[in-house]
């Protein structure tokens, strides 16, 4: 953290970063702000600036692909193992009278901001107005991701895993975080225990249970002043990732598929799992079913898309969310399907249309000759 | 073909092409030659020059991924359907007293050249010294490919599919080719019939049989002066390709995996096949088993490799083959295992060591933190 620039520097760098499009100026309702959308001169991606207030970006956490070797190589003291939740990262912060949720990239997420009163108690910000609550939002009805944790049946939930302060780059110490979470009744990520680095057997057992339950994995946080961290995911979450990516394969980075196949293989090998019919079938199905549906959908409707749905308390925020998605989606096209009252909420339905696969299927199904 | 430069131009362009490393000067024993290793100014990749004699490269054949639409779009007359064999492409030509086999890229393949007397009758070159025989060499014991047709149990076989002439870029007319193949008893690729473009049903049935037998597919050749061509492969050959690629995934082009998944999906969809447990398992196994073995092999031997074996009539040619592979393999490392007499042949065994996967597994299994 020591190399992260001070708030004064973060603000001083803004004009140049804005000019180079490394930072963007935005507005959410009547709140103006700027945010760094890439890592830039040690300022972490997602750092947002509201007037004189800097909310630092959530730092990258390294991933190990070998559990035992990774723990040995990186942990010198006991650590907590928190569950890694398959959702999207937000930082929640009070700006004036409004509590906002910032995405990983640093823009105000209209969806999460709208739903905050449903997701967590907000009194914490009255007593601690300088707090930044770092959390994962996950669930089947979210505007960003096709996959979600198996234990959330509908809508979304929020899981707090870190606390920061405005104008400070590091995290609050672990025990301070736990105390505040308890005091203010914040919803925490599941804490799966406190381990010594040599207790690999216990962690393996825990990982295998998470794997069997198709959960994502663990984040290890060292009980030491340096607060060292690493994450490690289950084998099955890679299959889940591949399933979610099937209709978007052509727009993903080249190594998306191979990375996940490699992670899955390493997990299976380290934990001595059999490469059996069940696993093989799960992987094959994840890759094939989505593509097969995409082809069938293209034949019927001449486009490949996925329908997303999410709930809002205020209609205006649903409109802002759609606008934001349309502006932010360079490759993918957003098509509004419906916005209607349902119970206490407004239900928004929209499609993400994948132009690369749509275009390629259009060509291929018309019989185009490909030279490869 | 009309835009392919004349032999004189091909020879005139050589100095510049050599300077730009688009062509290379080589020697096979006492025969000196040059070959274009990339398409260059309409000269096809693989074009080789022996003195004043030009052997044109084998042209690219376009691939359709939708059978019915592809046939409709590209064929205006009846066509022959020849089997596409899963091997490597060679052009066989007599230079002086020596009959040589040129690879797709235009170098003299010491392996195929050595084995020609075992693979086909060579008398055709006595009567027709200007002939260029285009063929696929395939089988489990070959020095290039991990996969091979299911109907070849050991060693390699050769399948002739086209004839050309020295110093001419086009193919001999189909019926002339068939006559020469019969007259000189050349081993042909299986010819699966003569079809009108509207007979999609018959071709589908044939394709399904090839798919079920895990064969590669068909090449369609129009019975017309323009000699139009297209290829179409089975769904299962994509699974085979993925299996063969598992330990080399990191060095393959980005789209290698996604292309094959897409081809498989399109095949399954067009032919109305079920996406069932058998198919899913076959795909999952193809991707997982190779990687799993690679990880296990790395744990034991600290490197990821595949062992190849192939037979030679002359020991010298085995040595030349190894030398050639070592020179030509930029990424992959070649390690000689054994060269010994076995029956009438010399049996060469060597490993291809995949440095990308070897290096990455080394890092990952040591517990390296990955930031992604």
XYZ file of C-alpha atoms in Angstrom:
744
model
C 0.000 0.000 0.000
C 2.938 2.276 0.714
C 3.419 3.155 -2.938
C -0.184 4.236 -3.473
C -0.175 8.028 -3.923
C -1.693 10.337 -1.304
C -5.175 11.820 -1.828
C -3.587 15.145 -2.811
C -1.610 13.415 -5.552
C -4.650 11.451 -6.713
C -6.494 14.754 -7.161
C -3.512 16.557 -8.708
C -3.142 13.822 -11.324
C -6.752 14.076 -12.436
C -6.421 16.678 -15.231
C -3.744 14.657 -17.010
C -5.543 11.358 -16.417
C -8.776 12.845 -17.773
C -6.973 14.110 -20.840
C -5.496 10.667 -21.472
C -8.872 9.016 -20.857
C -7.427 7.072 -17.933
C -9.967 8.874 -15.761
C -13.544 9.877 -16.614
C -15.800 12.655 -15.325
C -19.312 11.442 -14.527
C -22.489 12.449 -12.802
C -24.974 10.391 -10.823
C -28.115 12.503 -10.410
C -26.758 15.729 -8.878
C -23.460 14.228 -7.716
C -20.434 14.909 -9.885
C -17.332 12.773 -9.618
C -14.312 11.517 -11.471
C -12.860 8.008 -11.444
C -9.721 6.251 -12.662
C -10.797 3.495 -14.959
C -7.363 1.888 -15.237
C -4.421 1.463 -12.911
C -2.366 4.602 -13.480
C 0.900 5.672 -11.864
C 0.206 3.492 -8.811
C -3.312 4.882 -8.424
C -5.495 1.769 -8.371
C -8.205 1.317 -10.972
C -11.593 2.290 -9.604
C -10.330 5.118 -7.401
C -13.124 7.714 -7.348
C -12.948 11.392 -6.407
C -15.925 13.348 -5.048
C -14.815 16.956 -4.541
C -11.891 16.633 -2.116
C -12.803 13.099 -1.061
C -10.862 10.168 -2.495
C -12.275 6.646 -2.374
C -9.393 4.342 -3.285
C -9.898 1.465 -5.663
C -10.154 -2.048 -4.289
C -6.693 -3.592 -4.763
C -5.968 -6.706 -6.806
C -5.680 -9.896 -4.791
C -3.271 -12.485 -6.154
C -4.515 -15.945 -7.008
C -2.715 -19.206 -6.271
C -3.432 -22.217 -8.450
C -1.660 -24.658 -6.154
C -3.089 -24.569 -2.638
C -0.367 -26.176 -0.556
C 2.561 -24.614 -2.400
C 0.801 -21.237 -2.478
C 0.136 -21.177 1.259
C 3.720 -22.217 1.953
C 5.146 -19.622 -0.382
C 3.067 -16.661 0.774
C 1.938 -17.006 4.392
C 4.228 -16.548 7.360
C 1.537 -16.208 10.028
C -1.954 -17.611 10.643
C -4.720 -16.346 8.423
C -8.468 -16.115 8.193
C -10.204 -17.931 5.336
C -13.227 -16.041 4.050
C -15.517 -17.277 1.333
C -15.034 -15.805 -2.115
C -18.479 -14.967 -3.448
C -19.262 -15.196 -7.155
C -20.670 -11.719 -7.727
C -19.473 -8.192 -8.369
C -17.292 -6.025 -6.135
C -18.666 -2.739 -4.756
C -17.413 -0.078 -2.386
C -20.161 1.654 -0.434
C -19.595 5.169 0.781
C -21.597 8.138 2.018
C -21.181 11.296 -0.047
C -23.119 14.191 1.535
C -26.503 12.780 2.446
C -26.448 10.019 -0.172
C -24.978 6.536 0.265
C -23.501 5.315 -3.032
C -22.201 1.977 -4.292
C -19.150 2.197 -6.549
C -18.300 -0.571 -8.983
C -14.818 -2.107 -9.164
C -14.089 0.331 -11.990
C -15.228 3.276 -9.862
C -18.537 4.330 -11.369
C -21.664 4.731 -9.254
C -23.727 1.587 -9.834
C -27.362 2.735 -10.068
C -28.612 -0.768 -9.353
C -26.657 -1.410 -6.153
C -27.055 2.168 -4.975
C -30.820 1.857 -5.403
C -30.989 -1.422 -3.521
C -28.670 -0.590 -0.617
C -31.527 -0.139 1.887
C -32.668 -3.711 1.044
C -29.152 -5.136 1.290
C -27.599 -3.775 4.471
C -28.280 -1.475 7.465
C -27.040 2.004 6.614
C -26.777 3.389 10.161
C -23.080 2.592 10.164
C -22.527 5.652 7.963
C -24.202 7.953 10.497
C -21.737 6.981 13.178
C -18.794 6.481 10.786
C -19.278 8.821 7.846
C -15.704 8.193 6.636
C -16.187 4.450 6.257
C -15.898 2.623 2.927
C -17.655 -0.752 3.028
C -16.201 -3.282 0.564
C -18.636 -5.999 -0.410
C -19.698 -8.496 -3.041
C -23.199 -8.302 -4.506
C -24.370 -11.632 -5.897
C -27.504 -13.447 -6.942
C -29.369 -14.582 -10.028
C -31.141 -11.241 -10.601
C -28.234 -8.885 -11.170
C -27.478 -6.684 -14.165
C -23.917 -7.838 -14.840
C -23.261 -11.553 -14.435
C -24.834 -14.708 -15.796
C -23.649 -16.833 -12.906
C -24.417 -16.572 -9.215
C -23.836 -18.546 -6.021
C -25.976 -21.694 -5.702
C -27.254 -20.673 -2.263
C -29.034 -17.517 -3.459
C -32.333 -18.416 -5.041
C -33.552 -15.051 -6.228
C -32.736 -11.353 -6.346
C -29.330 -10.410 -4.894
C -27.628 -10.357 -1.529
C -24.672 -8.385 -0.226
C -21.618 -9.741 1.619
C -19.183 -7.432 3.374
C -15.537 -8.523 3.360
C -13.464 -5.406 4.030
C -13.637 -1.899 5.415
C -11.594 1.076 4.280
C -11.722 4.771 5.109
C -12.080 7.687 2.765
C -8.745 9.168 1.761
C -6.873 6.064 2.929
C -5.628 3.279 0.700
C -5.351 0.369 3.121
C -7.911 -1.794 4.886
C -8.996 -1.525 8.506
C -7.334 -4.226 10.662
C -9.225 -7.496 10.578
C -10.448 -7.402 14.176
C -11.641 -3.801 13.810
C -13.554 -4.859 10.726
C -15.183 -7.751 12.583
C -16.159 -5.504 15.478
C -17.802 -2.926 13.229
C -19.599 -5.641 11.257
C -21.028 -7.023 14.496
C -21.849 -3.658 16.036
C -23.749 -2.429 12.995
C -25.146 -5.776 11.988
C -23.565 -5.711 8.523
C -24.008 -8.901 6.441
C -20.553 -10.534 6.344
C -19.066 -13.000 3.882
C -18.978 -16.444 5.494
C -15.840 -16.790 7.602
C -14.647 -20.399 7.360
C -11.988 -20.329 10.049
C -8.598 -19.293 11.268
C -5.711 -21.450 10.094
C -1.998 -21.875 10.528
C -0.101 -22.203 7.240
C 0.738 -25.839 8.021
C -2.915 -26.841 8.402
C -3.279 -27.644 4.729
C -5.324 -30.758 5.451
C -8.108 -28.774 7.140
C -8.188 -26.237 4.315
C -8.268 -28.954 1.670
C -11.276 -30.516 3.367
C -13.038 -27.170 3.433
C -12.184 -26.493 -0.225
C -13.530 -29.879 -1.261
C -16.841 -29.132 0.455
C -17.071 -25.755 -1.306
C -16.177 -27.466 -4.605
C -18.909 -30.060 -4.155
C -21.394 -27.294 -3.369
C -20.349 -25.403 -6.532
C -19.234 -22.380 -4.497
C -16.387 -20.185 -5.677
C -13.551 -20.504 -3.204
C -11.648 -18.783 -0.417
C -9.728 -15.595 0.232
C -6.925 -15.978 2.765
C -6.061 -12.938 4.890
C -2.930 -13.072 7.014
C -3.179 -12.073 10.681
C -0.209 -9.723 10.496
C 0.440 -6.008 10.018
C 1.226 -6.577 6.322
C -2.282 -8.056 5.880
C -1.078 -10.354 3.072
C -3.783 -11.945 0.945
C -4.313 -14.631 -1.674
C -7.324 -16.288 -3.251
C -7.895 -19.867 -4.343
C -10.949 -21.165 -6.145
C -12.707 -24.504 -6.475
C -12.523 -26.677 -9.564
C -16.223 -26.449 -10.211
C -16.353 -22.651 -10.345
C -14.277 -22.916 -13.529
C -16.969 -25.067 -15.086
C -19.511 -22.476 -13.960
C -17.433 -19.693 -15.527
C -17.253 -21.577 -18.814
C -20.996 -22.177 -18.811
C -21.681 -18.484 -18.217
C -19.266 -17.526 -20.997
C -20.559 -19.845 -23.709
C -22.496 -17.254 -25.742
C -19.815 -14.646 -25.250
C -16.790 -16.793 -26.090
C -15.721 -14.783 -29.101
C -15.467 -11.543 -27.137
C -13.524 -12.913 -24.204
C -9.750 -12.680 -23.877
C -7.924 -15.433 -25.724
C -6.807 -17.172 -22.560
C -10.217 -17.192 -20.857
C -10.997 -20.807 -21.710
C -7.500 -22.247 -21.422
C -6.931 -20.563 -18.040
C -10.049 -22.129 -16.617
C -9.267 -25.560 -18.033
C -5.830 -25.337 -16.473
C -7.209 -24.213 -13.098
C -9.714 -27.053 -13.144
C -6.998 -29.601 -13.986
C -4.726 -28.317 -11.236
C -7.549 -28.458 -8.687
C -8.521 -31.985 -9.646
C -4.901 -33.130 -9.565
C -3.987 -31.487 -6.245
C -7.057 -32.803 -4.472
C -6.745 -36.283 -5.945
C -10.197 -36.174 -7.545
C -10.989 -38.682 -10.286
C -11.314 -37.445 -13.854
C -14.526 -39.415 -14.157
C -17.680 -39.404 -16.254
C -19.439 -36.979 -13.944
C -16.728 -34.341 -14.143
C -16.173 -34.817 -17.868
C -19.852 -34.528 -18.559
C -20.216 -31.401 -16.422
C -17.399 -29.714 -18.340
C -18.668 -30.808 -21.751
C -22.191 -29.697 -20.924
C -21.019 -26.298 -19.692
C -19.266 -25.631 -22.997
C -21.785 -27.171 -25.315
C -25.211 -26.326 -23.951
C -24.775 -22.570 -24.080
C -23.381 -22.619 -27.610
C -26.050 -25.025 -28.759
C -28.764 -22.753 -27.386
C -27.044 -19.783 -28.995
C -27.150 -21.454 -32.409
C -30.792 -22.440 -31.936
C -31.660 -18.919 -30.788
C -29.912 -17.449 -33.815
C -31.921 -19.696 -36.152
C -35.161 -18.465 -34.549
C -34.402 -14.818 -33.864
C -31.297 -13.980 -35.887
C -29.395 -12.809 -32.853
C -27.627 -14.272 -29.863
C -28.493 -12.727 -26.526
C -29.035 -13.364 -22.846
C -31.899 -11.857 -20.875
C -31.069 -10.217 -17.545
C -33.517 -9.154 -14.877
C -33.074 -7.066 -11.758
C -35.237 -5.209 -9.270
C -35.201 -1.523 -8.324
C -36.869 0.503 -5.602
C -37.068 3.585 -7.807
C -38.010 3.635 -11.428
C -35.542 6.424 -12.151
C -32.624 4.221 -11.071
C -33.700 1.487 -13.477
C -33.610 4.049 -16.280
C -30.197 5.282 -15.153
C -28.925 1.696 -15.040
C -30.047 1.041 -18.595
C -28.459 4.282 -19.781
C -25.255 3.385 -18.033
C -25.172 -0.107 -19.549
C -25.800 1.255 -23.015
C -22.993 3.780 -22.677
C -20.564 1.315 -21.117
C -21.137 -1.664 -23.432
C -18.862 -1.118 -26.368
C -19.064 -4.596 -27.825
C -22.336 -5.812 -26.480
C -25.648 -4.264 -27.423
C -28.266 -3.622 -24.714
C -31.950 -4.017 -25.590
C -34.663 -3.067 -23.138
C -37.401 -5.661 -22.838
C -39.609 -4.491 -19.992
C -39.805 -2.301 -16.898
C -42.827 -2.991 -14.762
C -44.054 -2.819 -11.201
C -43.816 -6.171 -9.392
C -44.574 -6.239 -5.676
C -42.525 -3.594 -3.909
C -40.082 -3.178 -6.765
C -39.694 -2.203 -10.378
C -38.596 -5.209 -12.396
C -36.244 -4.378 -15.263
C -35.660 -6.908 -18.027
C -33.098 -6.350 -20.735
C -31.042 -8.361 -23.221
C -27.337 -8.365 -23.828
C -26.928 -9.026 -27.544
C -23.531 -10.493 -28.416
C -22.586 -9.022 -31.788
C -19.481 -11.108 -32.438
C -21.232 -14.439 -32.142
C -24.354 -13.017 -33.813
C -22.293 -11.780 -36.742
C -20.224 -14.911 -37.035
C -23.268 -17.207 -36.943
C -24.921 -15.011 -39.552
C -21.967 -15.520 -41.872
C -21.453 -19.189 -41.138
C -25.092 -20.221 -41.372
C -25.299 -18.418 -44.726
C -22.606 -20.845 -45.881
C -19.598 -18.533 -45.912
C -16.286 -20.122 -46.905
C -13.697 -19.807 -44.165
C -9.972 -19.995 -44.937
C -7.975 -21.082 -41.918
C -5.552 -19.891 -60.288
C -5.243 -17.219 -62.961
C -3.576 -14.773 -60.606
C -0.835 -17.181 -59.560
C 2.427 -15.916 -61.098
C 4.193 -17.835 -63.843
C 7.233 -20.033 -63.068
C 9.514 -17.328 -64.432
C 8.054 -14.795 -62.003
C 8.247 -17.262 -59.115
C 11.972 -17.653 -59.821
C 12.550 -13.936 -60.431
C 10.980 -13.064 -57.088
C 13.241 -15.410 -55.171
C 16.115 -13.036 -54.321
C 13.758 -10.499 -52.734
C 11.724 -13.176 -51.005
C 14.892 -14.761 -49.612
C 16.066 -11.387 -48.362
C 12.758 -10.802 -46.599
C 12.790 -14.345 -45.163
C 9.569 -15.150 -47.017
C 11.555 -17.827 -48.840
C 14.326 -20.051 -47.502
C 17.258 -21.789 -49.207
C 17.651 -25.392 -48.120
C 19.423 -28.586 -49.004
C 18.284 -32.200 -48.760
C 21.361 -34.393 -49.131
C 22.873 -33.149 -52.409
C 19.720 -31.438 -53.675
C 19.548 -27.680 -53.233
C 16.236 -25.865 -53.379
C 14.374 -22.794 -52.229
C 10.804 -22.586 -50.948
C 8.284 -19.883 -50.117
C 7.257 -20.380 -46.515
C 4.409 -17.844 -46.608
C 1.913 -16.718 -49.222
C 3.707 -13.875 -50.982
C 2.539 -11.718 -53.887
C 0.094 -14.408 -55.016
C 2.772 -17.102 -54.872
C 1.210 -19.789 -52.671
C 2.955 -20.830 -49.475
C 4.920 -24.033 -49.974
C 5.946 -23.321 -53.561
C 9.374 -24.922 -54.007
C 11.995 -24.240 -56.658
C 14.571 -26.837 -57.786
C 16.846 -25.181 -60.327
C 14.441 -24.080 -63.081
C 11.617 -26.311 -61.866
C 8.749 -24.814 -59.874
C 6.481 -27.007 -57.751
C 3.534 -24.826 -56.806
C 2.170 -24.849 -53.261
C -1.040 -26.699 -52.543
C -3.797 -24.048 -52.519
C -6.051 -23.290 -49.537
C -9.452 -24.958 -49.658
C -12.268 -23.005 -48.038
C -14.243 -24.566 -45.210
C -18.010 -24.371 -44.768
C -19.457 -24.703 -41.286
C -23.029 -25.079 -42.493
C -23.405 -27.980 -44.914
C -26.691 -27.221 -46.662
C -26.183 -23.472 -46.879
C -22.579 -23.940 -47.936
C -23.393 -26.327 -50.768
C -26.163 -24.026 -51.963
C -23.946 -20.963 -51.846
C -20.917 -22.426 -53.588
C -21.825 -25.251 -55.967
C -23.473 -24.727 -59.332
C -22.779 -28.185 -60.776
C -22.476 -31.734 -59.470
C -19.427 -32.554 -57.390
C -17.379 -35.439 -56.127
C -17.147 -35.950 -52.385
C -13.756 -37.270 -51.302
C -12.823 -38.136 -47.780
C -10.737 -35.621 -45.881
C -7.991 -37.540 -44.112
C -6.620 -36.400 -40.769
C -2.924 -36.293 -41.577
C -0.371 -34.026 -43.216
C -0.326 -32.759 -46.789
C 2.544 -33.654 -49.092
C 3.395 -33.098 -52.733
C 5.486 -35.839 -54.288
C 7.709 -35.016 -57.206
C 10.695 -36.445 -59.043
C 13.764 -34.206 -59.090
C 16.517 -35.791 -61.181
C 16.674 -39.409 -60.121
C 15.224 -38.818 -56.654
C 11.535 -38.785 -55.737
C 10.905 -36.272 -52.959
C 7.959 -35.489 -50.693
C 7.424 -31.795 -49.972
C 5.533 -30.650 -46.903
C 2.689 -28.128 -47.089
C 5.248 -25.434 -46.285
C 7.527 -26.612 -49.092
C 10.444 -28.299 -47.357
C 11.545 -31.818 -48.247
C 10.132 -34.090 -45.551
C 12.872 -36.640 -44.772
C 10.349 -38.993 -43.199
C 7.875 -39.164 -46.081
C 10.627 -39.094 -48.694
C 12.285 -42.051 -46.969
C 9.066 -44.038 -46.790
C 7.721 -43.361 -50.297
C 8.623 -46.838 -51.629
C 6.496 -48.331 -48.815
C 3.594 -45.953 -49.414
C 2.943 -45.889 -53.163
C 4.197 -47.302 -56.484
C 6.747 -44.892 -57.931
C 6.622 -46.086 -61.566
C 4.211 -43.263 -62.367
C 7.171 -40.856 -62.297
C 9.044 -42.861 -64.937
C 6.206 -42.448 -67.407
C 5.182 -38.972 -66.192
C 8.285 -37.257 -64.829
C 6.492 -33.897 -64.702
C 3.755 -35.132 -62.349
C 3.187 -33.740 -58.845
C 1.208 -36.157 -56.683
C -0.758 -34.441 -53.898
C -1.530 -36.705 -50.981
C -2.219 -36.957 -47.264
C 0.052 -39.052 -45.069
C -1.684 -40.238 -41.920
C -1.362 -42.771 -39.159
C -0.415 -43.094 -35.506
C 3.347 -43.348 -36.138
C 4.084 -40.020 -37.797
C 6.497 -37.295 -36.740
C 4.081 -34.338 -36.755
C 0.594 -35.034 -35.445
C -0.821 -36.521 -32.256
C -4.065 -37.567 -33.903
C -4.672 -39.977 -36.756
C -7.576 -41.651 -38.535
C -9.248 -44.433 -36.538
C -8.914 -46.912 -39.396
C -5.093 -46.899 -39.422
C -3.766 -49.076 -36.648
C -0.046 -48.558 -36.982
C 2.634 -46.795 -38.998
C 1.330 -44.475 -41.733
C -0.518 -44.740 -45.023
C -0.708 -42.426 -48.006
C -3.862 -41.205 -49.781
C -3.661 -39.444 -53.136
C -6.290 -36.746 -53.763
C -4.914 -34.513 -56.523
C -2.395 -34.383 -59.319
C -0.562 -31.313 -60.547
C 2.282 -30.811 -63.012
C 5.604 -29.141 -62.474
C 5.567 -25.477 -63.475
C 1.752 -25.369 -63.464
C -0.405 -23.994 -60.686
C -3.705 -25.795 -61.268
C -4.840 -29.386 -60.796
C -5.273 -32.010 -63.496
C -8.956 -32.466 -64.423
C -10.739 -34.879 -62.116
C -11.235 -37.679 -64.671
C -7.583 -37.462 -65.766
C -6.566 -37.778 -62.145
C -8.772 -40.852 -61.686
C -7.400 -42.476 -64.832
C -3.786 -41.986 -63.762
C -4.544 -43.224 -60.245
C -6.041 -46.400 -61.700
C -3.390 -46.915 -64.347
C -0.506 -46.600 -61.925
C -2.248 -48.169 -58.964
C -1.831 -45.124 -56.726
C -3.587 -45.340 -53.334
C -6.531 -42.913 -53.552
C -8.465 -41.128 -50.803
C -11.856 -42.823 -50.423
C -14.289 -41.396 -52.959
C -17.736 -41.296 -51.352
C -19.775 -40.429 -54.391
C -20.927 -37.978 -57.007
C -23.686 -35.609 -55.887
C -25.927 -32.897 -57.215
C -26.031 -29.781 -55.029
C -29.662 -30.490 -54.093
C -28.890 -33.969 -52.739
C -28.198 -32.662 -49.258
C -30.006 -35.566 -47.626
C -27.612 -38.153 -49.087
C -24.596 -36.107 -48.057
C -25.939 -35.602 -44.531
C -26.329 -39.344 -44.156
C -22.779 -39.896 -45.317
C -21.469 -37.188 -42.974
C -23.270 -38.726 -40.019
C -21.646 -42.072 -40.706
C -18.193 -40.456 -40.914
C -18.970 -38.552 -37.689
C -19.942 -41.735 -35.889
C -16.747 -43.401 -37.100
C -14.683 -40.437 -35.819
C -13.396 -39.687 -39.323
C -12.546 -36.149 -40.379
C -14.955 -35.143 -43.111
C -15.325 -34.495 -46.826
C -13.817 -32.365 -49.570
C -16.272 -31.430 -52.332
C -14.860 -30.939 -55.835
C -17.132 -29.479 -58.479
C -17.355 -31.235 -61.845
C -16.770 -28.045 -63.818
C -13.878 -26.253 -65.497
C -13.545 -23.906 -62.509
C -12.959 -26.981 -60.263
C -14.510 -25.234 -57.243
C -13.851 -26.817 -53.867
C -14.978 -26.687 -50.241
C -14.408 -28.841 -47.186
C -16.736 -29.761 -44.329
C -15.769 -31.729 -41.257
C -17.581 -33.940 -38.766
C -18.463 -32.847 -35.239
C -16.312 -35.503 -33.646
C -13.099 -34.489 -35.410
C -13.280 -31.272 -33.374
C -13.277 -33.304 -30.182
C -10.297 -35.229 -31.571
C -8.504 -31.969 -32.353
C -9.087 -30.705 -28.826
C -7.800 -33.947 -27.334
C -4.635 -33.785 -29.428
C -4.109 -30.145 -28.448
C -4.527 -30.495 -24.684
C -0.839 -30.359 -23.734
C -0.119 -27.677 -26.285
C -3.051 -25.382 -25.511
C -0.944 -22.426 -24.429
C 0.968 -22.289 -27.709
C -2.008 -22.555 -30.016
C -3.706 -19.553 -31.625
C -6.232 -17.879 -29.361
C -9.206 -19.052 -31.371
C -8.166 -22.694 -31.631
C -10.478 -23.925 -28.890
C -13.419 -21.602 -29.525
C -13.384 -22.347 -33.265
C -13.652 -26.061 -32.631
C -16.373 -25.662 -30.024
C -18.323 -23.559 -32.494
C -17.834 -26.054 -35.340
C -18.962 -28.876 -33.075
C -22.056 -26.947 -32.002
C -22.965 -26.089 -35.583
C -22.564 -29.710 -36.670
C -24.684 -31.024 -33.818
C -27.364 -28.420 -34.483
C -27.529 -28.856 -38.265
C -27.707 -32.631 -38.053
C -30.239 -32.604 -35.212
C -28.015 -34.606 -32.892
C -28.815 -34.598 -29.184
C -26.515 -32.743 -26.808
C -26.505 -35.775 -24.552
C -24.345 -37.312 -21.858
C -22.252 -39.234 -24.364
C -21.310 -36.167 -26.387
C -20.775 -33.992 -23.328
C -18.570 -36.584 -21.734
C -16.521 -37.080 -24.898
C -15.860 -33.335 -25.099
C -15.061 -32.974 -21.407
C -12.751 -35.985 -21.494
C -10.903 -34.679 -24.558
C -10.146 -31.404 -22.794
C -9.455 -32.745 -19.342
C -7.589 -36.016 -19.775
C -4.661 -34.548 -21.676
C -4.238 -31.654 -19.253
C -4.582 -33.955 -16.287
C -1.870 -36.217 -17.659
C 0.273 -33.175 -18.387
C 0.050 -32.023 -14.771
C 0.812 -35.535 -13.492
C 3.740 -35.830 -15.904
C 5.078 -32.474 -14.766
C 4.945 -33.591 -11.121
C 6.975 -36.704 -11.979
C 9.391 -35.398 -14.594
C 9.259 -31.595 -14.378
C 8.358 -31.223 -18.010
C 5.357 -31.688 -20.261
C 5.990 -33.630 -23.434
C 4.536 -36.084 -25.909
C 6.489 -38.994 -27.324
C 6.376 -39.532 -31.098
C 7.579 -42.574 -32.980
C 8.073 -43.200 -36.676
C 9.820 -45.705 -38.897
C 12.508 -45.135 -41.525
C 14.088 -47.309 -44.192
C 17.428 -45.503 -43.892
C 19.074 -44.459 -40.693
C 20.433 -41.299 -42.315
C 16.914 -40.058 -43.017
C 15.935 -40.486 -39.366
C 18.900 -38.313 -38.421
C 17.932 -35.726 -41.039
C 14.360 -35.725 -39.750
C 15.482 -35.051 -36.199
C 17.773 -32.268 -37.372
C 14.975 -30.744 -39.372
C 12.540 -30.887 -36.429
C 15.063 -29.295 -34.108
C 15.727 -26.457 -36.546
C 12.060 -25.924 -37.358
C 10.613 -26.072 -33.826
C 10.897 -22.572 -32.481
C 8.625 -22.975 -29.483
C 8.730 -26.667 -28.918
C 11.868 -28.495 -27.866
C 12.764 -31.821 -29.502
C 14.449 -34.522 -27.418
C 15.746 -37.715 -29.019
C 14.822 -40.836 -27.065
C 15.912 -43.735 -29.251
C 16.801 -44.841 -32.751
C 16.974 -48.584 -33.152
C 16.554 -51.326 -35.706
C 13.118 -52.949 -35.575
C 12.253 -55.483 -38.287
C 12.858 -53.926 -41.708
C 12.954 -50.374 -40.395
C 14.735 -47.984 -38.096
C 12.401 -46.893 -35.320
C 12.893 -43.316 -34.179
C 11.418 -42.152 -30.881
C 11.553 -38.530 -29.804
C 9.706 -36.156 -27.468
C 8.160 -32.805 -28.167
C 8.592 -30.800 -24.958
C 6.054 -27.991 -24.627
C 7.897 -25.127 -22.946
C 4.917 -22.832 -22.359
C 2.920 -25.359 -20.377
C 6.100 -26.686 -18.749
C 7.079 -23.175 -17.649
C 3.617 -22.227 -16.504
C 3.148 -25.411 -14.484
C 6.559 -24.850 -12.939
C 5.480 -21.413 -11.755
C 1.999 -22.394 -10.686
C 2.958 -25.558 -8.830
C 5.601 -23.555 -6.952
C 2.708 -21.456 -5.663
C 3.195 -18.316 -7.756
C 0.634 -15.543 -7.209
C -1.202 -14.701 -10.414
C -2.852 -11.321 -10.883
C -5.665 -11.477 -13.408
